[in-house]
Structure formats: C-alpha cells, structure tokens
Coordinates of C-alpha atoms in Angstrom, one line a residue:
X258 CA 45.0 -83.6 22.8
X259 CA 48.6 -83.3 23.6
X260 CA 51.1 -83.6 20.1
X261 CA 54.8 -85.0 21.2
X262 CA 57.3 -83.5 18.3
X263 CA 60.3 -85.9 18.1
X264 CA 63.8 -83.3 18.0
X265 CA 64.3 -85.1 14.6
X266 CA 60.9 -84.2 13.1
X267 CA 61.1 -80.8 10.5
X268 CA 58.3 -79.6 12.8
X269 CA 60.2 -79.4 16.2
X270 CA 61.1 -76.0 17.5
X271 CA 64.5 -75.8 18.7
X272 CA 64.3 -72.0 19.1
X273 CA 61.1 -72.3 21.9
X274 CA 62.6 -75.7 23.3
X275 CA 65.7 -73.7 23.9
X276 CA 64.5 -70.5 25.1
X277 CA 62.2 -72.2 27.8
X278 CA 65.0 -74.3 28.4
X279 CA 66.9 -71.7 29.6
X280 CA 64.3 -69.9 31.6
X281 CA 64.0 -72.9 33.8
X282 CA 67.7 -73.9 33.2
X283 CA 68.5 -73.9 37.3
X284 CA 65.1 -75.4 37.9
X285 CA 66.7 -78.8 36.1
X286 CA 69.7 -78.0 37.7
X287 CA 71.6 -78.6 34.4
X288 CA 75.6 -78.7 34.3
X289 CA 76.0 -79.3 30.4
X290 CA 73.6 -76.9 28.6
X291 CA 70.8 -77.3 25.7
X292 CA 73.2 -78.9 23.4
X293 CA 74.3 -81.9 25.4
X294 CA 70.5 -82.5 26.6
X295 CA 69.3 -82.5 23.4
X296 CA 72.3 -84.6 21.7
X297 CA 72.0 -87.5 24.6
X298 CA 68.2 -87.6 25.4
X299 CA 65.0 -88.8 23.8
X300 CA 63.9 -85.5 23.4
X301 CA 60.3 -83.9 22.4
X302 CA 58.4 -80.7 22.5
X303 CA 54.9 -80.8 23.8
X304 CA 52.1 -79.3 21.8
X305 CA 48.5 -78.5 22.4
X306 CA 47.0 -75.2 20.3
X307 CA 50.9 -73.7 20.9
X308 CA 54.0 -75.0 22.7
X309 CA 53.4 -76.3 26.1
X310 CA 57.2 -77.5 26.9
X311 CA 59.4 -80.0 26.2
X312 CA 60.0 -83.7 28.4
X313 CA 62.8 -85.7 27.5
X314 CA 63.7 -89.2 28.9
X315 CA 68.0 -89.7 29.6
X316 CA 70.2 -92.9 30.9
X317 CA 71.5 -91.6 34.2
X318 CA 74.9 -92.9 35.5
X319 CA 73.3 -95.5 37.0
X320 CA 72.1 -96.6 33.5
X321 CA 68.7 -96.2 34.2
X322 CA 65.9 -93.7 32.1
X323 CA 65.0 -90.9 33.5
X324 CA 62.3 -88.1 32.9
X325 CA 62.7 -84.8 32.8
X326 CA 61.2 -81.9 31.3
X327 CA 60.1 -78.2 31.5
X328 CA 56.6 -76.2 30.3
X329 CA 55.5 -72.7 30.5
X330 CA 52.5 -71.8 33.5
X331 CA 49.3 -72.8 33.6
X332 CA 49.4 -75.9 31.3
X333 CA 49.1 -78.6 34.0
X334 CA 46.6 -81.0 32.5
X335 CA 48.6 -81.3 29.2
X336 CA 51.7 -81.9 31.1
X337 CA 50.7 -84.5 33.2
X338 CA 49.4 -86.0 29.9
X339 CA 52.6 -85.7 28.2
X340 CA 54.5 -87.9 31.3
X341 CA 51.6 -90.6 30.9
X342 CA 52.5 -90.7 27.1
X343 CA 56.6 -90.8 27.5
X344 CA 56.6 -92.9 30.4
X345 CA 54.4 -94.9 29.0
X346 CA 57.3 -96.2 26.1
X347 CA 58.8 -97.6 29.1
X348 CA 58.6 -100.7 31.3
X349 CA 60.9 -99.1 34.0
X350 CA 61.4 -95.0 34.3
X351 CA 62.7 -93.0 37.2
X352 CA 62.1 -89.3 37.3
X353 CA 64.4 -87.2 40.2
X354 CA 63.2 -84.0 41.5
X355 CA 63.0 -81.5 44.2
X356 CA 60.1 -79.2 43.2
X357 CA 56.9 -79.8 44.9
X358 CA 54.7 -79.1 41.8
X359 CA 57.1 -81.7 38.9
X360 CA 56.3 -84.5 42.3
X361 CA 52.8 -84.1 42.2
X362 CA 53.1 -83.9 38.1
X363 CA 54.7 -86.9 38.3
X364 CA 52.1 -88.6 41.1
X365 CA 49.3 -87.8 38.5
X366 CA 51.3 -89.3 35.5
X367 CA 51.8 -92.8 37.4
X368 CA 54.7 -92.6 39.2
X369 CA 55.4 -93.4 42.9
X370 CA 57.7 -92.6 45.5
X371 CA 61.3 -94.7 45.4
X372 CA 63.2 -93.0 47.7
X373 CA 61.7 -90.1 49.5
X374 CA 64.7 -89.2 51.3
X375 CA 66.8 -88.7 47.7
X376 CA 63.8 -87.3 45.9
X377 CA 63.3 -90.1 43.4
X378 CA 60.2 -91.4 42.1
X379 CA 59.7 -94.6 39.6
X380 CA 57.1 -95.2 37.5
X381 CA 56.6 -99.4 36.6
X382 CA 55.3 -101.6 34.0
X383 CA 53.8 -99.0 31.7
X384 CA 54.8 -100.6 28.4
X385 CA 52.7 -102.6 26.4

C-alpha cells in the first residue's frame, strides 16, 4: 500500500525528496531547482516500507495541472500507484515527458496520449 506524505506533514522528508531530486534533476529537465518546485507545486513523497520518490502536480503556463515526479529503481508498481492516487484528485491533469519508461508509467496510471508529436499525455475525469 503506497503512503502519499503531503510537504506540510512533520513526517515528509525533505532531505531524501531533495537528494533524489537532484539525482534525476536533468531527467525533469528543471530550470529553477528544489526550492521553487517545492514552493509552487502540490508536492508529496511516496512511501511503501521506505521512500519510493516523490510526484508532485504544478499549473503550467498554460494554467493547466501537470504531473511530475521522480522514484529510485525498481519500484514500478508503487509508482504507477502513486499517479492513479494524484491524478486521481483531479478532473483534468496533463503529464509532459520524453522518457519512454514515465509514458508507459503514465499509460498504466490512466493517462492517454494528447499530443504525441509534443510528448504530452492527459489523463480525464478521474475525480469523484
């Protein structure tokens, strides 16, 4: 069972979030650093006996949400269930990527091609 710790709760771990963060810092192909992502996002760690990663959910400059996230090897199934879960708190949720594994991630978690050409997938109606 996969544990989502809010960055607000006294249990979130800044110091992992932030040290896998930077490991796969050019995989997200972030311009602003930790700080900013954690200031302007909904932001969690993922837990499941230890720290799987972190998935966070941003307003892009279109103004629409979008998933994002990071998790140390070999934790697949808990990943895909930490999408379902976050994308799940919305009715409309784009996720942008270019890595072959975060699509098919994504595929398993409910979301669908948008644009295939741009890399941009969109998960719909999940909210209840």
């Amino acid at each position: 069972m996969v544990t989502l710790i809010d960055k607000l709760s006294p249990f979130f771990d800044r110091k992992t979030a932030h040290k896998y963060f930077e490991i796969n810092r050019e995989n997200l192909d972030d311009e602003d650093g930790f700080e900013a992502l954690i200031e302007k996002s909904l932001f969690f760690n993922v837990h499941n006996n230890g720290y799987v990663g972190s998935i966070f959910v941003y307003i892009g400059e279109d103004g629409r949400f979008y998933l994002g996230g990071y998790a140390v090897r070999k934790r697949y199934k808990e990943v895909i269930e930490a999408i379902k879960q976050v994308s799940d708190m919305f009715y409309e949720i784009y996720a942008e990527t270019r890595h072959k594994n975060a699509v098919y991630a994504l595929m398993r978690g409910g979301f669908k091609w948008h644009d295939r050409d741009n890399k941009l997938l969109i998960k719909k109606g999940a909210i209840k």
